[in-house]
């Protein structure tokens, strides 16, 4: 995990998956402990992978996966609003009109908020890992296994993979080209679409 810590994963006696994260005071203590555990237990060791980080601006465009993930919550909201409509509608014609205006306003606000969220740029850290890209903002964390990289401009590109889309903005075109070349090196099967 780092120079001073490592993670051991496996099954315990009752065949339950377990993880143990060990932190030691120095690099040499960690290296010695890890080599002893590997040699005595005959387990496979995965070396520390260097992860590169890039400071970018990111936008999360609206996607079908996001719509599907929000569907159960939307159904729950719809049921609650049907109950509210029924209660308020009991107050006569004015109650029915008010109830439906509330529902239309609420649904309209939800759609507007979802679309607006897809337009906002966030300061983010893009971590280029061995198997995926991790994007962390102050409020969100997402993992993308990129399949398609589509250029949107000289400093902007869209990464798509497994239903998730992330639009990346960099200050200069040189930084964008450098980051894309590292993404291509890490994910050789990625399909690149030019402007």
Coordinates of N, CA, C and O in Angstrom, one line a residue:
X1 N 0.8 -1.2 0.0 CA 0.0 0.0 0.0 C 0.9 1.2 0.0 O 0.5 2.2 -0.7
X2 N 2.0 1.2 0.8 CA 2.9 2.3 0.8 C 4.2 1.7 1.2 O 4.4 0.5 1.4
X3 N 5.3 2.6 1.4 CA 6.6 2.1 1.8 C 6.5 1.5 3.2 O 7.3 0.6 3.6
X4 N 5.6 2.0 4.1 CA 5.5 1.5 5.5 C 4.4 0.6 5.8 O 4.2 0.2 6.9
X5 N 3.5 0.3 4.8 CA 2.3 -0.5 5.1 C 2.0 -1.5 4.0 O 2.4 -1.2 2.8
X6 N 1.3 -2.5 4.3 CA 0.9 -3.5 3.3 C -0.4 -4.1 3.8 O -0.8 -4.0 4.9
X7 N -1.1 -4.7 2.8 CA -2.4 -5.3 3.0 C -2.3 -6.8 2.7 O -1.8 -7.2 1.7
X8 N -2.9 -7.6 3.7 CA -3.0 -9.0 3.5 C -4.4 -9.4 3.3 O -5.3 -9.0 4.1
X9 N -4.8 -10.1 2.3 CA -6.2 -10.5 2.0 C -6.2 -12.0 1.9 O -5.3 -12.6 1.3
X10 N -7.3 -12.6 2.3 CA -7.5 -14.0 2.1 C -8.7 -14.5 2.9 O -9.6 -13.7 3.3
X11 N -8.8 -15.8 3.1 CA -9.9 -16.5 3.8 C -9.5 -16.9 5.1 O -8.4 -17.4 5.3
X12 N -10.4 -16.7 6.1 CA -10.0 -17.2 7.5 C -10.5 -18.7 7.6 O -10.9 -19.3 6.6
X13 N -10.4 -19.2 8.8 CA -10.8 -20.6 9.1 C -12.2 -21.0 8.7 O -12.6 -22.1 8.3
X14 N -13.1 -20.0 8.9 CA -14.5 -20.2 8.6 C -14.9 -19.8 7.1 O -16.0 -19.6 6.8
X15 N -13.8 -19.6 6.3 CA -14.0 -19.3 4.9 C -14.6 -17.9 4.6 O -15.3 -17.7 3.7
X16 N -14.4 -17.0 5.5 CA -14.9 -15.6 5.4 C -13.7 -14.8 4.8 O -12.6 -15.0 5.3
X17 N -14.0 -13.9 3.9 CA -13.0 -13.0 3.3 C -12.5 -12.0 4.4 O -13.3 -11.4 5.0
X18 N -11.2 -11.9 4.6 CA -10.6 -11.0 5.6 C -9.5 -10.2 4.9 O -8.8 -10.7 4.0
X19 N -9.4 -9.0 5.5 CA -8.3 -8.1 5.1 C -7.6 -7.6 6.3 O -8.3 -7.2 7.3
X20 N -6.3 -7.5 6.3 CA -5.5 -7.0 7.4 C -4.6 -5.9 6.8 O -3.8 -6.2 5.9
X21 N -4.7 -4.7 7.4 CA -3.8 -3.7 6.9 C -2.7 -3.4 8.0 O -3.1 -3.0 9.1
X22 N -1.5 -3.7 7.7 CA -0.4 -3.6 8.7 C 0.4 -2.3 8.4 O 0.9 -2.1 7.2
X23 N 0.6 -1.5 9.4 CA 1.5 -0.3 9.3 C 2.7 -0.5 10.3 O 2.4 -0.8 11.4
X24 N 3.8 -0.3 9.7 CA 5.0 -0.4 10.6 C 5.8 0.9 10.6 O 5.6 1.8 9.8
X25 N 6.6 1.1 11.6 CA 7.3 2.4 11.8 C 8.2 2.8 10.7 O 8.4 4.0 10.4
X26 N 8.9 1.8 10.1 CA 9.9 2.2 9.1 C 9.8 1.3 7.8 O 9.1 0.3 7.9
X27 N 10.4 1.8 6.8 CA 10.4 1.1 5.5 C 11.0 -0.3 5.6 O 10.5 -1.3 5.1
X28 N 12.1 -0.4 6.3 CA 12.9 -1.6 6.5 C 12.1 -2.6 7.3 O 12.1 -3.8 7.0
X29 N 11.4 -2.2 8.4 CA 10.5 -3.1 9.2 C 9.4 -3.6 8.3 O 9.1 -4.8 8.4
X30 N 8.8 -2.8 7.5 CA 7.7 -3.3 6.6 C 8.2 -4.3 5.6 O 7.6 -5.3 5.4
X31 N 9.4 -4.0 5.0 CA 9.9 -4.9 4.0 C 10.3 -6.2 4.6 O 10.0 -7.3 4.0
X32 N 10.9 -6.2 5.8 CA 11.3 -7.4 6.4 C 10.1 -8.3 6.8 O 10.0 -9.5 6.6
X33 N 9.1 -7.6 7.4 CA 7.8 -8.3 7.8 C 7.1 -8.9 6.6 O 6.7 -10.1 6.6
X34 N 7.0 -8.1 5.5 CA 6.4 -8.6 4.3 C 7.1 -9.8 3.7 O 6.5 -10.8 3.3
X35 N 8.4 -9.8 3.6 CA 9.2 -10.9 3.1 C 9.0 -12.1 3.9 O 9.0 -13.3 3.4
X36 N 9.0 -12.0 5.3 CA 8.8 -13.1 6.2 C 7.5 -13.8 6.0 O 7.3 -15.0 5.9
X37 N 6.4 -12.9 5.9 CA 5.1 -13.5 5.7 C 4.9 -14.2 4.3 O 4.4 -15.3 4.2
X38 N 5.5 -13.6 3.3 CA 5.4 -14.2 1.9 C 6.2 -15.5 1.9 O 5.7 -16.5 1.4
X39 N 7.4 -15.6 2.5 CA 8.1 -16.8 2.5 C 7.5 -17.9 3.3 O 7.5 -19.1 2.9
X40 N 7.0 -17.6 4.5 CA 6.5 -18.6 5.4 C 5.1 -19.1 5.0 O 4.8 -20.3 5.2
X41 N 4.3 -18.2 4.5 CA 2.9 -18.6 4.1 C 2.8 -19.0 2.6 O 1.8 -19.5 2.2
X42 N 3.8 -18.7 1.8 CA 3.8 -19.0 0.4 C 2.7 -18.3 -0.4 O 2.0 -18.8 -1.2
X43 N 2.5 -17.0 0.0 CA 1.4 -16.2 -0.7 C 2.0 -15.4 -1.8 O 3.2 -15.1 -1.8
X44 N 1.2 -14.9 -2.7 CA 1.6 -14.1 -3.8 C 1.8 -12.7 -3.3 O 0.9 -12.1 -2.6
X45 N 2.8 -12.0 -3.8 CA 3.1 -10.6 -3.4 C 2.8 -9.7 -4.6 O 3.3 -10.0 -5.7
X46 N 2.0 -8.7 -4.4 CA 1.9 -7.7 -5.4 C 2.6 -6.4 -5.0 O 2.3 -5.8 -4.0
X47 N 3.6 -6.1 -5.8 CA 4.5 -4.9 -5.4 C 3.7 -3.6 -5.5 O 2.6 -3.5 -6.1
X48 N 4.2 -2.6 -4.8 CA 3.7 -1.3 -4.7 C 3.7 -0.7 -6.1 O 4.7 -0.7 -6.8
X49 N 2.5 -0.3 -6.6 CA 2.3 0.3 -7.9 C 2.4 1.8 -7.8 O 1.7 2.4 -7.0
X50 N 3.2 2.4 -8.6 CA 3.3 3.9 -8.6 C 2.1 4.5 -9.2 O 1.6 4.1 -10.3
X51 N 1.4 5.4 -8.5 CA 0.2 6.0 -9.0 C 0.5 7.5 -9.3 O 1.1 8.2 -8.4
X52 N 0.2 7.9 -10.5 CA 0.4 9.3 -10.9 C -0.9 10.1 -10.6 O -2.0 9.6 -10.9
X53 N -0.7 11.3 -10.1 CA -1.9 12.2 -9.9 C -1.8 13.4 -10.7 O -0.7 14.0 -10.9
X54 N -2.9 13.9 -11.2 CA -3.0 15.1 -12.0 C -4.1 15.9 -11.5 O -5.2 15.4 -11.2
X55 N -3.9 17.2 -11.3 CA -4.9 18.2 -10.9 C -5.6 18.7 -12.1 O -5.0 19.2 -13.0
X56 N -6.9 18.4 -12.2 CA -7.7 18.8 -13.4 C -9.0 19.4 -12.9 O -9.3 19.5 -11.7
X57 N -9.8 19.9 -13.9 CA -11.2 20.2 -13.6 C -12.0 19.1 -14.3 O -11.6 18.7 -15.4
X58 N -13.1 18.7 -13.7 CA -13.9 17.6 -14.3 C -15.4 18.0 -14.2 O -15.8 18.8 -13.4
X59 N -16.1 17.4 -15.2 CA -17.5 17.5 -15.2 C -18.1 16.1 -15.4 O -17.5 15.3 -16.2
X60 N -19.2 15.8 -14.8 CA -19.8 14.5 -14.9 C -21.1 14.6 -15.7 O -22.1 14.9 -15.2
X61 N -21.0 14.5 -17.0 CA -22.2 14.6 -17.9 C -23.2 13.5 -17.5 O -22.9 12.5 -17.0
X62 N -24.5 13.9 -17.7 CA -25.6 13.0 -17.3 C -25.5 11.7 -18.2 O -25.2 11.8 -19.4
X63 N -25.6 10.6 -17.6 CA -25.5 9.3 -18.3 C -26.7 8.4 -17.9 O -27.4 8.6 -16.9
X64 N -26.9 7.4 -18.7 CA -28.0 6.4 -18.5 C -27.8 5.7 -17.2 O -28.7 5.4 -16.5
X65 N -26.5 5.3 -16.9 CA -26.2 4.6 -15.6 C -26.7 5.5 -14.4 O -27.2 5.0 -13.5
X66 N -26.4 6.8 -14.5 CA -26.9 7.7 -13.4 C -28.4 7.6 -13.3 O -28.9 7.6 -12.2
X67 N -29.1 7.7 -14.4 CA -30.5 7.6 -14.4 C -31.0 6.3 -13.8 O -31.9 6.3 -12.9
X68 N -30.4 5.2 -14.1 CA -30.8 3.9 -13.6 C -30.5 3.9 -12.1 O -31.3 3.3 -11.3
X69 N -29.4 4.4 -11.7 CA -29.0 4.4 -10.2 C -30.0 5.3 -9.4 O -30.2 5.0 -8.2
X70 N -30.5 6.3 -10.0 CA -31.5 7.2 -9.3 C -32.9 6.7 -9.4 O -33.8 7.2 -8.7
X71 N -33.2 5.7 -10.2 CA -34.6 5.2 -10.4 C -35.3 4.8 -9.2 O -36.4 5.1 -8.9
X72 N -34.6 3.9 -8.3 CA -35.4 3.5 -7.1 C -35.7 4.7 -6.2 O -36.8 4.7 -5.7
X73 N -34.8 5.7 -6.1 CA -35.1 6.9 -5.3 C -36.2 7.7 -6.0 O -37.1 8.2 -5.3
X74 N -36.2 7.7 -7.3 CA -37.3 8.5 -8.0 C -38.6 7.8 -7.8 O -39.7 8.5 -7.6
X75 N -38.7 6.5 -7.8 CA -40.0 5.7 -7.6 C -40.4 6.0 -6.2 O -41.6 6.3 -5.9
X76 N -39.5 6.0 -5.2 CA -39.9 6.3 -3.8 C -40.5 7.7 -3.7 O -41.5 7.9 -3.1
X77 N -39.8 8.6 -4.3 CA -40.3 10.0 -4.3 C -41.7 10.1 -4.9 O -42.5 10.9 -4.5
X78 N -41.9 9.4 -6.0 CA -43.1 9.4 -6.8 C -44.2 8.9 -5.9 O -45.3 9.5 -5.8
X79 N -44.0 7.8 -5.1 CA -45.0 7.3 -4.2 C -45.3 8.3 -3.1 O -46.5 8.5 -2.8
X80 N -44.3 8.9 -2.6 CA -44.6 9.9 -1.5 C -45.4 11.0 -2.1 O -46.4 11.5 -1.4
X81 N -45.1 11.5 -3.3 CA -45.9 12.6 -3.8 C -47.3 12.2 -4.2 O -48.2 13.0 -4.1
X82 N -47.5 10.9 -4.6 CA -48.9 10.5 -4.8 C -49.7 10.6 -3.5 O -50.8 11.0 -3.5
X83 N -49.1 10.2 -2.4 CA -49.7 10.2 -1.1 C -50.0 11.7 -0.8 O -51.1 12.0 -0.3
X84 N -49.0 12.6 -1.0 CA -49.2 14.0 -0.7 C -50.4 14.6 -1.6 O -51.2 15.3 -1.1
X85 N -50.4 14.2 -2.9 CA -51.5 14.6 -3.8 C -52.8 14.2 -3.3 O -53.8 14.9 -3.3
X86 N -52.9 12.9 -2.8 CA -54.2 12.4 -2.3 C -54.7 13.2 -1.1 O -55.8 13.5 -0.9
X87 N -53.7 13.5 -0.2 CA -54.1 14.2 1.0 C -54.5 15.6 0.7 O -55.6 16.1 1.2
X88 N -53.7 16.3 -0.1 CA -54.1 17.7 -0.4 C -55.3 17.8 -1.3 O -56.1 18.7 -1.2
X89 N -55.5 16.8 -2.2 CA -56.6 16.8 -3.1 C -57.9 16.7 -2.3 O -59.0 17.0 -2.8
X90 N -57.9 16.2 -1.1 CA -59.1 16.1 -0.3 C -59.7 17.5 0.1 O -60.8 17.5 0.6
X91 N -58.9 18.5 -0.1 CA -59.4 19.9 0.2 C -60.2 20.5 -1.0 O -60.3 21.7 -1.0
X92 N -60.6 19.7 -1.9 CA -61.4 20.3 -3.0 C -60.6 20.6 -4.2 O -59.5 20.1 -4.4
X93 N -61.2 21.4 -5.1 CA -60.6 21.7 -6.4 C -59.3 22.5 -6.2 O -58.3 22.2 -6.9
X94 N -59.3 23.4 -5.3 CA -58.1 24.2 -5.1 C -57.0 23.3 -4.5 O -55.8 23.4 -4.9
X95 N -57.3 22.3 -3.7 CA -56.3 21.4 -3.2 C -55.7 20.5 -4.3 O -54.5 20.3 -4.3
X96 N -56.6 20.1 -5.2 CA -56.1 19.3 -6.3 C -55.1 20.1 -7.2 O -54.1 19.6 -7.6
X97 N -55.5 21.3 -7.5 CA -54.6 22.1 -8.3 C -53.3 22.4 -7.6 O -52.2 22.3 -8.3
X98 N -53.3 22.7 -6.4 CA -52.1 23.0 -5.6 C -51.3 21.7 -5.5 O -50.0 21.8 -5.7
X99 N -51.9 20.5 -5.3 CA -51.1 19.3 -5.2 C -50.4 19.0 -6.6 O -49.2 18.6 -6.5
X100 N -51.1 19.1 -7.7 CA -50.4 18.8 -8.9 C -49.4 19.9 -9.3 O -48.4 19.5 -9.9
X101 N -49.6 21.1 -8.9 CA -48.5 22.1 -9.1 C -47.3 21.8 -8.3 O -46.2 22.0 -8.8
X102 N -47.5 21.3 -7.1 CA -46.3 20.9 -6.2 C -45.6 19.7 -6.9 O -44.4 19.7 -6.9
X103 N -46.3 18.7 -7.4 CA -45.7 17.6 -8.0 C -44.9 18.0 -9.3 O -43.8 17.6 -9.5
X104 N -45.6 18.8 -10.2 CA -44.9 19.2 -11.4 C -43.7 20.1 -11.0 O -42.6 19.9 -11.6
X105 N -43.8 20.9 -10.0 CA -42.6 21.7 -9.6 C -41.5 20.9 -9.0 O -40.3 21.1 -9.3
X106 N -41.9 19.9 -8.2 CA -40.8 19.0 -7.7 C -40.1 18.2 -8.7 O -38.9 18.1 -8.8
X107 N -40.9 17.6 -9.7 CA -40.3 16.8 -10.7 C -39.4 17.7 -11.6 O -38.3 17.4 -12.0
X108 N -40.0 18.9 -11.9 CA -39.2 19.8 -12.7 C -37.9 20.3 -12.1 O -36.9 20.3 -12.7
X109 N -38.0 20.5 -10.8 CA -36.8 20.9 -10.0 C -35.7 19.7 -10.0 O -34.6 20.0 -10.2
X110 N -36.2 18.5 -9.9 CA -35.3 17.3 -9.8 C -34.6 17.2 -11.2 O -33.4 17.0 -11.3
X111 N -35.4 17.3 -12.3 CA -34.8 17.2 -13.6 C -33.8 18.4 -13.8 O -32.7 18.2 -14.3
X112 N -34.2 19.6 -13.5 CA -33.3 20.8 -13.6 C -32.0 20.6 -12.8 O -30.9 20.8 -13.3
X113 N -32.1 20.1 -11.6 CA -30.9 19.9 -10.7 C -30.0 18.8 -11.3 O -28.8 19.0 -11.3
X114 N -30.6 17.8 -11.8 CA -29.8 16.7 -12.4 C -29.0 17.2 -13.7 O -27.8 17.0 -13.8
X115 N -29.7 18.0 -14.5 CA -29.0 18.6 -15.7 C -28.0 19.6 -15.3 O -26.9 19.6 -15.9
X116 N -28.3 20.4 -14.3 CA -27.3 21.4 -13.9 C -26.1 20.8 -13.3 O -25.0 21.3 -13.5
X117 N -26.2 19.7 -12.6 CA -25.1 19.0 -12.0 C -24.1 18.5 -13.1 O -22.9 18.6 -12.9
X118 N -24.7 18.2 -14.2 CA -23.9 17.7 -15.3 C -23.2 18.8 -16.0 O -22.2 18.6 -16.8
X119 N -23.5 20.1 -15.8 CA -22.9 21.2 -16.4 C -21.8 21.9 -15.5 O -21.0 22.7 -16.0
X120 N -21.7 21.6 -14.3 CA -20.8 22.2 -13.3 C -19.4 21.5 -13.4 O -19.3 20.3 -13.4
X121 N -18.4 22.3 -13.4 CA -17.0 21.8 -13.3 C -16.6 21.8 -11.9 O -16.9 22.7 -11.1
X122 N -15.8 20.7 -11.5 CA -15.3 20.6 -10.2 C -13.8 20.5 -10.2 O -13.2 19.9 -11.2
X123 N -13.1 21.0 -9.2 CA -11.7 20.8 -9.0 C -11.5 19.3 -8.7 O -12.3 18.8 -7.8
X124 N -10.6 18.6 -9.3 CA -10.5 17.2 -9.0 C -9.0 16.8 -9.1 O -8.2 17.4 -9.7
X125 N -8.8 15.6 -8.6 CA -7.5 14.9 -8.7 C -7.7 13.6 -9.4 O -8.6 12.8 -9.0
X126 N -7.1 13.5 -10.6 CA -7.2 12.3 -11.4 C -6.0 11.4 -11.1 O -4.8 11.8 -11.2
X127 N -6.3 10.2 -10.6 CA -5.2 9.2 -10.2 C -5.2 8.2 -11.3 O -6.2 7.5 -11.5
X128 N -4.1 8.0 -12.0 CA -3.9 7.1 -13.0 C -3.3 5.8 -12.4 O -2.1 5.7 -12.1
X129 N -4.2 4.8 -12.2 CA -3.8 3.6 -11.6 C -3.5 2.5 -12.6 O -3.5 2.7 -13.8
X130 N -3.3 1.3 -12.0 CA -2.9 0.1 -12.9 C -4.1 -0.4 -13.7 O -4.0 -0.7 -14.8
X131 N -5.3 -0.4 -13.1 CA -6.5 -1.0 -13.7 C -7.6 0.0 -14.0 O -8.5 -0.3 -14.8
X132 N -7.5 1.2 -13.4 CA -8.6 2.2 -13.6 C -8.1 3.6 -13.4 O -7.0 3.8 -12.9
X133 N -8.9 4.5 -13.7 CA -8.7 5.9 -13.4 C -9.6 6.3 -12.2 O -10.8 5.9 -12.2
X134 N -9.1 6.9 -11.2 CA -9.9 7.4 -10.1 C -9.9 8.9 -10.1 O -8.9 9.5 -10.3
X135 N -11.1 9.4 -9.9 CA -11.3 10.8 -10.0 C -12.0 11.2 -8.6 O -13.0 10.8 -8.3
X136 N -11.3 12.1 -7.9 CA -11.8 12.5 -6.6 C -12.0 14.0 -6.6 O -11.1 14.8 -6.9
X137 N -13.2 14.4 -6.2 CA -13.5 15.8 -6.0 C -13.7 16.0 -4.5 O -13.7 15.0 -3.7
X138 N -14.1 17.2 -4.1 CA -14.3 17.4 -2.6 C -15.6 16.7 -2.2 O -15.7 16.3 -1.1
X139 N -16.5 16.5 -3.1 CA -17.8 15.9 -2.8 C -18.1 14.5 -3.4 O -19.0 13.8 -3.0
X140 N -17.2 14.1 -4.3 CA -17.5 12.8 -5.0 C -16.3 12.1 -5.3 O -15.2 12.6 -5.3
X141 N -16.4 10.8 -5.5 CA -15.3 9.9 -5.9 C -15.9 8.9 -6.9 O -17.0 8.4 -6.7
X142 N -15.2 8.8 -8.0 CA -15.6 7.8 -9.0 C -14.5 7.1 -9.6 O -13.4 7.7 -9.7
X143 N -14.7 5.9 -10.1 CA -13.7 5.1 -10.8 C -14.2 4.9 -12.2 O -15.3 4.5 -12.4
X144 N -13.3 5.1 -13.1 CA -13.6 4.8 -14.6 C -12.6 3.9 -15.1 O -11.4 4.1 -15.0
X145 N -13.1 2.8 -15.8 CA -12.2 2.0 -16.6 C -12.4 2.4 -18.0 O -13.4 2.1 -18.7
X146 N -11.5 3.3 -18.5 CA -11.8 4.0 -19.8 C -11.7 3.0 -21.0 O -10.9 2.2 -21.1
X147 N -12.7 3.2 -21.8 CA -12.8 2.4 -23.1 C -12.7 3.3 -24.3 O -12.2 2.9 -25.3
X148 N -13.2 4.6 -24.1 CA -13.2 5.5 -25.2 C -12.7 6.9 -24.7 O -13.1 7.3 -23.6
X149 N -11.9 7.5 -25.4 CA -11.4 8.8 -25.1 C -11.7 9.7 -26.4 O -11.3 9.4 -27.5
X150 N -12.6 10.7 -26.1 CA -13.0 11.5 -27.2 C -12.6 13.0 -27.0 O -12.9 13.6 -25.9
X151 N -11.8 13.5 -27.9 CA -11.4 14.9 -27.8 C -12.5 15.8 -28.0 O -13.3 15.7 -28.9
X152 N -12.7 16.8 -27.1 CA -13.8 17.8 -27.2 C -13.2 19.2 -27.6 O -13.9 20.1 -27.9
X153 N -11.9 19.3 -27.5 CA -11.2 20.6 -27.8 C -9.7 20.3 -27.5 O -9.3 19.2 -27.0
X154 N -8.8 21.3 -27.7 CA -7.4 21.1 -27.5 C -7.0 20.8 -26.0 O -6.1 20.1 -25.8
X155 N -7.8 21.3 -25.1 CA -7.5 21.1 -23.6 C -8.6 20.2 -23.0 O -8.5 20.1 -21.8
X156 N -9.5 19.7 -23.7 CA -10.7 19.0 -23.1 C -10.9 17.6 -23.8 O -10.8 17.6 -25.0
X157 N -11.1 16.6 -23.0 CA -11.5 15.3 -23.6 C -12.5 14.6 -22.7 O -12.6 14.9 -21.5
X158 N -13.3 13.7 -23.2 CA -14.3 13.0 -22.5 C -13.8 11.5 -22.4 O -13.5 10.9 -23.4
X159 N -13.8 11.0 -21.2 CA -13.5 9.6 -21.0 C -14.8 8.8 -20.7 O -15.6 9.3 -19.9
X160 N -15.0 7.7 -21.4 CA -16.2 6.9 -21.2 C -15.8 5.5 -20.9 O -14.9 5.0 -21.5
X161 N -16.5 4.8 -20.0 CA -16.3 3.5 -19.7 C -17.3 2.9 -18.8 O -17.6 3.6 -17.8
X162 N -17.9 1.8 -19.1 CA -18.8 1.1 -18.2 C -19.9 2.0 -17.7 O -20.2 2.0 -16.5
X163 N -20.5 2.7 -18.6 CA -21.7 3.5 -18.3 C -21.3 4.9 -17.6 O -22.2 5.6 -17.3
X164 N -20.1 5.1 -17.3 CA -19.7 6.4 -16.6 C -18.9 7.3 -17.6 O -18.1 6.8 -18.3
X165 N -19.3 8.5 -17.6 CA -18.6 9.5 -18.4 C -18.0 10.6 -17.5 O -18.7 11.0 -16.6
X166 N -16.8 11.0 -17.9 CA -16.2 12.1 -17.2 C -15.5 13.0 -18.2 O -14.7 12.6 -19.0
X167 N -15.8 14.3 -18.2 CA -15.2 15.3 -19.0 C -14.0 15.9 -18.3 O -14.2 16.4 -17.2
X168 N -12.8 15.9 -18.9 CA -11.6 16.4 -18.2 C -11.2 17.7 -18.9 O -11.1 17.8 -20.1
X169 N -10.9 18.7 -18.1 CA -10.4 20.0 -18.6 C -9.0 20.3 -18.0 O -8.8 20.1 -16.8
X170 N -8.1 20.6 -18.9 CA -6.7 21.0 -18.4 C -6.4 22.4 -18.8 O -7.0 22.9 -19.8
X171 N -5.5 23.0 -18.2 CA -5.2 24.4 -18.5 C -4.6 24.6 -19.9 O -4.9 25.6 -20.5
X172 N -3.7 23.7 -20.3 CA -3.1 23.9 -21.6 C -3.2 22.6 -22.5 O -3.4 21.5 -21.9
X173 N -3.1 22.8 -23.8 CA -3.2 21.6 -24.7 C -2.0 20.7 -24.5 O -2.1 19.5 -24.6
X174 N -0.8 21.2 -24.1 CA 0.4 20.4 -23.8 C 0.1 19.4 -22.7 O 0.5 18.3 -22.7
X175 N -0.5 20.0 -21.6 CA -0.8 19.1 -20.5 C -1.8 18.1 -20.8 O -1.8 16.9 -20.4
X176 N -2.8 18.4 -21.7 CA -3.8 17.5 -22.1 C -3.2 16.4 -22.9 O -3.5 15.2 -22.7
X177 N -2.3 16.7 -23.9 CA -1.6 15.7 -24.7 C -0.8 14.8 -23.8 O -0.7 13.6 -24.0
X178 N -0.1 15.4 -22.8 CA 0.8 14.6 -22.0 C -0.1 13.6 -21.2 O 0.3 12.4 -21.1
X179 N -1.2 14.0 -20.6 CA -2.1 13.2 -19.8 C -2.7 12.1 -20.7 O -2.7 10.9 -20.3
X180 N -3.1 12.4 -21.9 CA -3.7 11.4 -22.8 C -2.7 10.4 -23.2 O -3.0 9.2 -23.3
X181 N -1.4 10.8 -23.4 CA -0.4 9.8 -23.8 C -0.2 8.8 -22.6 O 0.0 7.6 -22.8
X182 N -0.2 9.3 -21.4 CA -0.1 8.4 -20.2 C -1.3 7.5 -20.1 O -1.2 6.3 -19.7
X183 N -2.5 8.0 -20.4 CA -3.7 7.2 -20.4 C -3.6 6.1 -21.4 O -3.9 4.9 -21.2
X184 N -3.2 6.5 -22.6 CA -3.0 5.5 -23.7 C -2.0 4.4 -23.3 O -2.2 3.2 -23.6
X185 N -0.9 4.8 -22.7 CA 0.1 3.8 -22.3 C -0.4 2.9 -21.2 O -0.1 1.7 -21.3
X186 N -1.2 3.4 -20.3 CA -1.8 2.5 -19.3 C -3.0 1.7 -19.7 O -3.3 0.6 -19.1
X187 N -3.7 2.2 -20.7 CA -4.8 1.4 -21.3 C -4.7 1.3 -22.8 O -5.3 2.1 -23.5
X188 N -3.9 0.4 -23.3 CA -3.6 0.3 -24.7 C -4.8 0.0 -25.6 O -4.8 0.3 -26.8
X189 N -5.9 -0.6 -25.0 CA -7.1 -0.9 -25.8 C -8.1 0.2 -25.9 O -9.1 0.1 -26.5
X190 N -7.8 1.4 -25.3 CA -8.7 2.5 -25.4 C -8.8 3.0 -26.8 O -7.8 3.0 -27.5
X191 N -10.0 3.3 -27.2 CA -10.3 3.9 -28.5 C -10.3 5.4 -28.4 O -11.1 6.0 -27.6
X192 N -9.5 6.0 -29.3 CA -9.4 7.5 -29.2 C -10.1 8.1 -30.4 O -9.9 7.6 -31.6
X193 N -11.0 9.0 -30.2 CA -11.7 9.7 -31.2 C -11.3 11.2 -31.3 O -11.4 11.9 -30.3
X194 N -10.8 11.6 -32.4 CA -10.3 13.0 -32.6 C -11.4 13.9 -32.8 O -12.6 13.5 -33.1
X195 N -11.2 15.2 -32.8 CA -12.2 16.2 -33.0 C -12.9 16.1 -34.3 O -12.4 15.8 -35.3

